[in-house]
Every structure is written in C-alpha cells, then in structure tokens.
PDB file of C-alpha atoms in Angstrom:
ATOM      1  CA  MET A1248       0.013   0.015  -0.039  1.00  0.00           C
ATOM      2  CA  LYS A1249       2.787   2.361   0.826  1.00  0.00           C
ATOM      3  CA  LYS A1250       4.441   1.745  -2.590  1.00  0.00           C
ATOM      4  CA  SER A1251       1.204   2.717  -4.508  1.00  0.00           C
ATOM      5  CA  SER A1252       0.783   5.934  -2.491  1.00  0.00           C
ATOM      6  CA  LEU A1253       4.406   6.834  -3.040  1.00  0.00           C
ATOM      7  CA  LYS A1254       3.995   6.243  -6.804  1.00  0.00           C
ATOM      8  CA  THR A1255       0.773   8.342  -6.756  1.00  0.00           C
ATOM      9  CA  SER A1256       2.521  11.120  -4.837  1.00  0.00           C
ATOM     10  CA  ILE A1257       5.427  11.120  -7.315  1.00  0.00           C
ATOM     11  CA  ILE A1258       3.054  11.211 -10.284  1.00  0.00           C
ATOM     12  CA  VAL A1259       1.058  14.096  -8.785  1.00  0.00           C
ATOM     13  CA  ILE A1260       4.231  16.014  -8.019  1.00  0.00           C
ATOM     14  CA  LEU A1261       5.590  15.358 -11.611  1.00  0.00           C
ATOM     15  CA  CYS A1262       2.262  16.499 -13.147  1.00  0.00           C
ATOM     16  CA  ALA A1263       2.234  19.634 -11.032  1.00  0.00           C
ATOM     17  CA  ALA A1264       5.847  20.463 -11.998  1.00  0.00           C
ATOM     18  CA  LEU A1265       4.915  19.919 -15.715  1.00  0.00           C
ATOM     19  CA  CYS A1266       1.897  22.236 -15.348  1.00  0.00           C
ATOM     20  CA  LEU A1267       3.973  24.895 -13.561  1.00  0.00           C
ATOM     21  CA  GLY A1268       6.739  24.587 -16.142  1.00  0.00           C
ATOM     22  CA  TYR A1269       4.258  24.944 -19.066  1.00  0.00           C
ATOM     23  CA  TYR A1270       2.601  27.997 -17.320  1.00  0.00           C
ATOM     24  CA  TYR A1271       6.046  29.597 -16.864  1.00  0.00           C
ATOM     25  CA  TYR A1272       6.814  28.919 -20.586  1.00  0.00           C
ATOM     26  CA  LEU A1273       3.608  30.549 -21.735  1.00  0.00           C
ATOM     27  CA  SER A1274       3.835  33.561 -19.531  1.00  0.00           C
ATOM     28  CA  HIS A1275       7.476  34.309 -20.343  1.00  0.00           C
ATOM     29  CA  ARG A1276       7.766  33.381 -24.067  1.00  0.00           C
ATOM     30  CA  ASP A1277       8.411  36.008 -26.659  1.00  0.00           C
ATOM     31  CA  THR A1278       5.029  37.131 -27.980  1.00  0.00           C
ATOM     32  CA  GLY A1279       6.263  37.380 -31.467  1.00  0.00           C
ATOM     33  CA  LYS A1280       6.001  40.225 -34.055  1.00  0.00           C
ATOM     34  CA  GLU A1281       2.611  41.483 -32.949  1.00  0.00           C
ATOM     35  CA  GLY A1282       3.910  42.223 -29.414  1.00  0.00           C
ATOM     36  CA  GLU A1283       6.629  44.337 -30.988  1.00  0.00           C
ATOM     37  CA  MET A1284       4.424  46.270 -33.384  1.00  0.00           C
ATOM     38  CA  SER A1285       3.367  49.799 -32.729  1.00  0.00           C
ATOM     39  CA  GLU A1286      -0.260  50.856 -33.024  1.00  0.00           C
ATOM     40  CA  VAL A1287       0.456  52.400 -36.402  1.00  0.00           C
ATOM     41  CA  GLU A1288       2.109  49.229 -37.638  1.00  0.00           C
ATOM     42  CA  MET A1289      -0.813  47.144 -36.506  1.00  0.00           C
ATOM     43  CA  ILE A1290      -3.238  49.464 -38.296  1.00  0.00           C
ATOM     44  CA  VAL A1291      -1.360  49.541 -41.595  1.00  0.00           C
ATOM     45  CA  SER A1292      -0.767  45.735 -41.492  1.00  0.00           C
ATOM     46  CA  LYS A1293      -4.501  44.764 -40.813  1.00  0.00           C
ATOM     47  CA  ASP A1294      -5.910  42.886 -43.755  1.00  0.00           C
ATOM     48  CA  LEU A1295      -9.364  44.504 -44.160  1.00  0.00           C
ATOM     49  CA  GLU A1296     -10.165  42.371 -47.166  1.00  0.00           C
ATOM     50  CA  ASN A1297     -10.044  39.147 -45.014  1.00  0.00           C
ATOM     51  CA  SER A1298     -10.650  40.543 -41.544  1.00  0.00           C
ATOM     52  CA  TYR A1299     -13.126  43.265 -41.889  1.00  0.00           C
ATOM     53  CA  PRO A1300     -14.837  44.489 -38.655  1.00  0.00           C
ATOM     54  CA  LYS A1301     -18.122  42.668 -38.149  1.00  0.00           C
ATOM     55  CA  THR A1302     -20.275  45.315 -36.558  1.00  0.00           C
ATOM     56  CA  ALA A1303     -20.969  48.984 -37.127  1.00  0.00           C
ATOM     57  CA  ARG A1304     -19.452  49.731 -33.695  1.00  0.00           C
ATOM     58  CA  GLU A1305     -16.252  47.845 -34.609  1.00  0.00           C
ATOM     59  CA  VAL A1306     -15.911  49.748 -37.878  1.00  0.00           C
ATOM     60  CA  VAL A1307     -16.127  53.075 -35.974  1.00  0.00           C
ATOM     61  CA  LYS A1308     -13.779  51.906 -33.284  1.00  0.00           C
ATOM     62  CA  PHE A1309     -11.095  50.836 -35.915  1.00  0.00           C
ATOM     63  CA  TYR A1310     -11.628  54.186 -37.735  1.00  0.00           C
ATOM     64  CA  ASN A1311     -11.042  56.095 -34.504  1.00  0.00           C
ATOM     65  CA  ARG A1312      -7.846  54.050 -33.787  1.00  0.00           C
ATOM     66  CA  ILE A1313      -6.677  55.390 -37.168  1.00  0.00           C
ATOM     67  CA  LEU A1314      -7.619  58.981 -36.162  1.00  0.00           C
ATOM     68  CA  GLU A1315      -5.838  58.719 -32.885  1.00  0.00           C
ATOM     69  CA  CYS A1316      -2.686  57.552 -34.783  1.00  0.00           C
ATOM     70  CA  TYR A1317      -3.050  60.537 -37.218  1.00  0.00           C
ATOM     71  CA  TYR A1318      -2.745  63.007 -34.321  1.00  0.00           C
ATOM     72  CA  SER A1319      -0.005  61.159 -32.515  1.00  0.00           C
ATOM     73  CA  ARG A1320       2.283  62.088 -35.404  1.00  0.00           C
ATOM     74  CA  GLU A1321       4.471  59.017 -34.715  1.00  0.00           C
ATOM     75  CA  TYR A1322       4.691  57.606 -38.246  1.00  0.00           C
ATOM     76  CA  SER A1323       6.520  58.031 -41.560  1.00  0.00           C
ATOM     77  CA  GLU A1324       4.892  59.695 -44.560  1.00  0.00           C
ATOM     78  CA  GLU A1325       4.451  56.205 -46.160  1.00  0.00           C
ATOM     79  CA  GLN A1326       2.678  54.948 -43.017  1.00  0.00           C
ATOM     80  CA  LEU A1327       0.357  58.001 -43.068  1.00  0.00           C
ATOM     81  CA  ALA A1328      -0.555  57.275 -46.700  1.00  0.00           C
ATOM     82  CA  ARG A1329      -1.259  53.700 -45.803  1.00  0.00           C
ATOM     83  CA  MET A1330      -3.399  54.679 -42.790  1.00  0.00           C
ATOM     84  CA  THR A1331      -5.485  56.976 -45.018  1.00  0.00           C
ATOM     85  CA  GLU A1332      -5.984  54.049 -47.422  1.00  0.00           C
ATOM     86  CA  GLN A1333      -7.085  51.829 -44.523  1.00  0.00           C
ATOM     87  CA  ALA A1334      -9.507  54.630 -43.444  1.00  0.00           C
ATOM     88  CA  ARG A1335     -10.912  54.743 -47.033  1.00  0.00           C
ATOM     89  CA  LEU A1336     -11.523  51.079 -47.045  1.00  0.00           C
ATOM     90  CA  LEU A1337     -13.910  51.594 -44.126  1.00  0.00           C
ATOM     91  CA  MET A1338     -15.878  54.172 -46.184  1.00  0.00           C
ATOM     92  CA  ASP A1339     -18.989  53.552 -48.163  1.00  0.00           C
ATOM     93  CA  GLU A1340     -18.399  53.677 -51.986  1.00  0.00           C
ATOM     94  CA  GLU A1341     -20.294  57.040 -52.177  1.00  0.00           C
ATOM     95  CA  LEU A1342     -17.986  58.625 -49.549  1.00  0.00           C
ATOM     96  CA  ARG A1343     -14.871  57.030 -51.124  1.00  0.00           C
ATOM     97  CA  GLN A1344     -15.753  58.563 -54.549  1.00  0.00           C
ATOM     98  CA  ASN A1345     -16.116  62.004 -52.855  1.00  0.00           C
ATOM     99  CA  ASN A1346     -12.659  61.518 -51.244  1.00  0.00           C
ATOM    100  CA  PRO A1347     -10.162  60.343 -53.711  1.00  0.00           C
ATOM    101  CA  SER A1348      -6.859  59.022 -52.301  1.00  0.00           C
ATOM    102  CA  GLU A1349      -4.709  62.047 -52.964  1.00  0.00           C
ATOM    103  CA  SER A1350      -7.200  64.654 -51.870  1.00  0.00           C
ATOM    104  CA  TYR A1351      -8.157  62.708 -48.765  1.00  0.00           C
ATOM    105  CA  LEU A1352      -4.463  62.395 -47.724  1.00  0.00           C
ATOM    106  CA  GLU A1353      -4.026  66.222 -48.251  1.00  0.00           C
ATOM    107  CA  SER A1354      -7.186  66.842 -46.236  1.00  0.00           C
ATOM    108  CA  VAL A1355      -5.857  64.676 -43.372  1.00  0.00           C
ATOM    109  CA  LYS A1356      -2.491  66.391 -43.506  1.00  0.00           C
ATOM    110  CA  ALA A1357      -4.249  69.798 -43.273  1.00  0.00           C
ATOM    111  CA  ASP A1358      -6.348  68.677 -40.365  1.00  0.00           C
ATOM    112  CA  ILE A1359      -3.231  67.337 -38.474  1.00  0.00           C
ATOM    113  CA  ASN A1360      -1.468  70.628 -39.092  1.00  0.00           C
ATOM    114  CA  SER A1361      -4.470  72.510 -37.671  1.00  0.00           C
ATOM    115  CA  TYR A1362      -4.286  70.387 -34.553  1.00  0.00           C
ATOM    116  CA  VAL A1363      -0.552  71.030 -34.312  1.00  0.00           C
ATOM    117  CA  GLU A1364      -0.992  74.815 -34.698  1.00  0.00           C
ATOM    118  CA  ASP A1365      -3.799  74.902 -32.109  1.00  0.00           C
ATOM    119  CA  LYS A1366      -1.773  72.627 -29.844  1.00  0.00           C
ATOM    120  CA  LYS A1367      -4.683  70.155 -29.577  1.00  0.00           C
ATOM    121  CA  SER A1368      -4.547  66.528 -28.877  1.00  0.00           C
ATOM    122  CA  ILE A1369      -7.139  63.781 -28.397  1.00  0.00           C
ATOM    123  CA  SER A1370      -6.821  62.516 -24.877  1.00  0.00           C
ATOM    124  CA  ASP A1371      -9.668  59.945 -25.008  1.00  0.00           C
ATOM    125  CA  VAL A1372     -12.193  58.509 -27.462  1.00  0.00           C
ATOM    126  CA  ASN A1373     -15.468  56.972 -26.227  1.00  0.00           C
ATOM    127  CA  VAL A1374     -17.575  54.959 -28.701  1.00  0.00           C
ATOM    128  CA  GLU A1375     -21.067  54.370 -27.448  1.00  0.00           C
ATOM    129  CA  GLY A1376     -21.991  50.794 -26.431  1.00  0.00           C
ATOM    130  CA  SER A1377     -23.605  48.393 -28.907  1.00  0.00           C
ATOM    131  CA  LYS A1378     -26.998  48.575 -27.241  1.00  0.00           C
ATOM    132  CA  GLU A1379     -27.129  52.320 -27.704  1.00  0.00           C
ATOM    133  CA  ILE A1380     -26.537  52.304 -31.487  1.00  0.00           C
ATOM    134  CA  GLU A1381     -29.535  53.300 -33.484  1.00  0.00           C
ATOM    135  CA  TYR A1382     -30.465  51.105 -36.524  1.00  0.00           C
ATOM    136  CA  LYS A1383     -32.811  52.175 -39.322  1.00  0.00           C
ATOM    137  CA  THR A1384     -33.903  50.858 -42.619  1.00  0.00           C
ATOM    138  CA  LYS A1385     -34.578  53.359 -45.423  1.00  0.00           C
ATOM    139  CA  ASN A1386     -35.439  52.425 -49.055  1.00  0.00           C
ATOM    140  CA  GLY A1387     -34.412  48.791 -48.360  1.00  0.00           C
ATOM    141  CA  GLN A1388     -30.994  49.775 -47.080  1.00  0.00           C
ATOM    142  CA  ASP A1389     -29.746  49.266 -43.477  1.00  0.00           C
ATOM    143  CA  TYR A1390     -28.166  52.272 -41.634  1.00  0.00           C
ATOM    144  CA  ALA A1391     -26.545  52.581 -38.191  1.00  0.00           C
ATOM    145  CA  TYR A1392     -25.884  55.744 -36.212  1.00  0.00           C
ATOM    146  CA  VAL A1393     -22.913  55.484 -33.800  1.00  0.00           C
ATOM    147  CA  ASP A1394     -22.176  58.312 -31.394  1.00  0.00           C
ATOM    148  CA  VAL A1395     -18.523  59.055 -30.440  1.00  0.00           C
ATOM    149  CA  SER A1396     -17.299  61.442 -27.815  1.00  0.00           C
ATOM    150  CA  TYR A1397     -13.781  62.953 -28.128  1.00  0.00           C
ATOM    151  CA  PHE A1398     -12.056  64.441 -25.159  1.00  0.00           C
ATOM    152  CA  LEU A1399      -9.496  67.070 -26.376  1.00  0.00           C
ATOM    153  CA  LYS A1400      -6.594  68.553 -24.547  1.00  0.00           C
ATOM    154  CA  ASN A1401      -5.505  72.077 -25.570  1.00  0.00           C
ATOM    155  CA  ARG A1402      -1.963  73.034 -24.619  1.00  0.00           C
ATOM    156  CA  LYS A1403      -2.502  76.557 -25.803  1.00  0.00           C
ATOM    157  CA  GLY A1404      -2.957  78.899 -22.848  1.00  0.00           C
ATOM    158  CA  ASP A1405      -5.935  80.847 -24.230  1.00  0.00           C
ATOM    159  CA  LYS A1406      -8.164  77.905 -24.958  1.00  0.00           C
ATOM    160  CA  LYS A1407      -9.641  75.261 -22.667  1.00  0.00           C
ATOM    161  CA  SER A1408      -9.726  71.539 -23.028  1.00  0.00           C
ATOM    162  CA  GLY A1409     -13.128  70.173 -23.991  1.00  0.00           C
ATOM    163  CA  ARG A1410     -15.342  67.544 -25.448  1.00  0.00           C
ATOM    164  CA  SER A1411     -16.567  67.059 -28.925  1.00  0.00           C
ATOM    165  CA  SER A1412     -19.224  64.623 -30.200  1.00  0.00           C
ATOM    166  CA  GLN A1413     -19.890  63.101 -33.582  1.00  0.00           C
ATOM    167  CA  THR A1414     -22.405  60.782 -34.969  1.00  0.00           C
ATOM    168  CA  TYR A1415     -21.169  58.407 -37.584  1.00  0.00           C
ATOM    169  CA  ILE A1416     -23.621  57.180 -40.180  1.00  0.00           C
ATOM    170  CA  LEU A1417     -23.003  53.715 -41.573  1.00  0.00           C
ATOM    171  CA  ARG A1418     -24.697  51.847 -44.404  1.00  0.00           C
ATOM    172  CA  LYS A1419     -24.489  48.152 -45.168  1.00  0.00           C
ATOM    173  CA  ASP A1420     -22.983  47.344 -48.509  1.00  0.00           C
ATOM    174  CA  GLU A1421     -23.941  44.543 -50.874  1.00  0.00           C
ATOM    175  CA  ASP A1422     -21.607  42.173 -48.960  1.00  0.00           C
ATOM    176  CA  SER A1423     -23.386  43.118 -45.585  1.00  0.00           C
ATOM    177  CA  LYS A1424     -20.408  45.046 -44.422  1.00  0.00           C
ATOM    178  CA  TRP A1425     -20.934  48.209 -42.501  1.00  0.00           C
ATOM    179  CA  ARG A1426     -19.330  51.151 -44.186  1.00  0.00           C
ATOM    180  CA  ILE A1427     -18.995  54.771 -43.105  1.00  0.00           C
ATOM    181  CA  LEU A1428     -21.274  56.981 -45.174  1.00  0.00           C
ATOM    182  CA  GLY A1429     -20.617  60.225 -43.270  1.00  0.00           C
ATOM    183  CA  PHE A1430     -20.754  61.950 -39.890  1.00  0.00           C
ATOM    184  CA  TYR A1431     -22.058  65.038 -38.319  1.00  0.00           C
ATOM    185  CA  GLN A1432     -21.069  66.954 -35.159  1.00  0.00           C
ATOM    186  CA  GLU A1433     -23.450  67.443 -32.406  1.00  0.00           C
TER     187      GLU A1433
END
C-alpha cells in the first residue's frame, strides 16, 4: 500500500511540475512580431479584405484608432498614406468617390497641421455601447448611427480643453459590411 501511495505522490508532483513549467513557458515566451508592433504598424498591416470588422461599432472603433494615430504624429509619410488608405476602405463607396486617395491624404494632413497649430490632442475617445446604437432601414438599405465622444486637450494657454461629439452614419453594402457613409457633429 505504501508503494502505491508513493507512486501516486510522485506522479502528482511530476504533473504539477509539468503544469507549472508549461505555465512559466507561456507567460515568459516571446509574444512574436505582434507584441513588438506599434499601433500604427498594427493598423497599416491589418488585412481588411479578409478581416473586416463585423459590426458598425467595430468599424467606428477601428476608424477612431486610425484617427488617434493621425494625431499622435508618430509615423512616416508612407505609414500616413497607408493609414489613410485603410480609413478609405472603411468608407461607403459614395464617400470614397467623394474623397479620392490624394485629396483625402491632403485633407488629413491639413487637419493634422491644424491640430498642431492649435496645440490640440485627443486624450480619449469613447464609442457608445452596442446597445445604444440606433439602426434604421430606409429604401431597403440598413443604416446605423454610432455616437462618439472625443475628449480634447488644448495646450494653448488661451483655450480650454473640451469635449466634442460626432455621430457616424454607416450603411451596409452589398456584402453586408458596415461602411462609413458620413458623420455630423453634435
């Protein structure tokens, strides 16, 4: 009887040691390339053709990650161009036609320069919860209205920090993907 309890104890201790060793391995291993990538690199490397956001809220959240990167100004000119292309992929065909690549890139650069001149920065972005999103159907097309609050810091002495709100209007395309049709400020 003592031999079997000794064997059982050794097996339990061995299993526990293996579990602890595996846990240590998982918690201390190199996380690979993604762990080393900056937010800008993750955005420009996202394959929106094969991994498009599934909900209207996710589309708006990804678009706002791009916006935050624009204003961080921690990227190369090539990365900025690639980020604007990623942003355009989130747009409805109608909005994309109204914002050709080159003019959209120039518009983004002008907006970034305006933020730099006014010494503004986005300190926080709050996308409303999925239960608060308003959905409508008009003329057989599905629309979603997603509210976003931006908290702005202003480092210029004469202006205060504040909050800005926008409502994004999204429309489902023929592939049932939500695309940004436009937005308006509240």
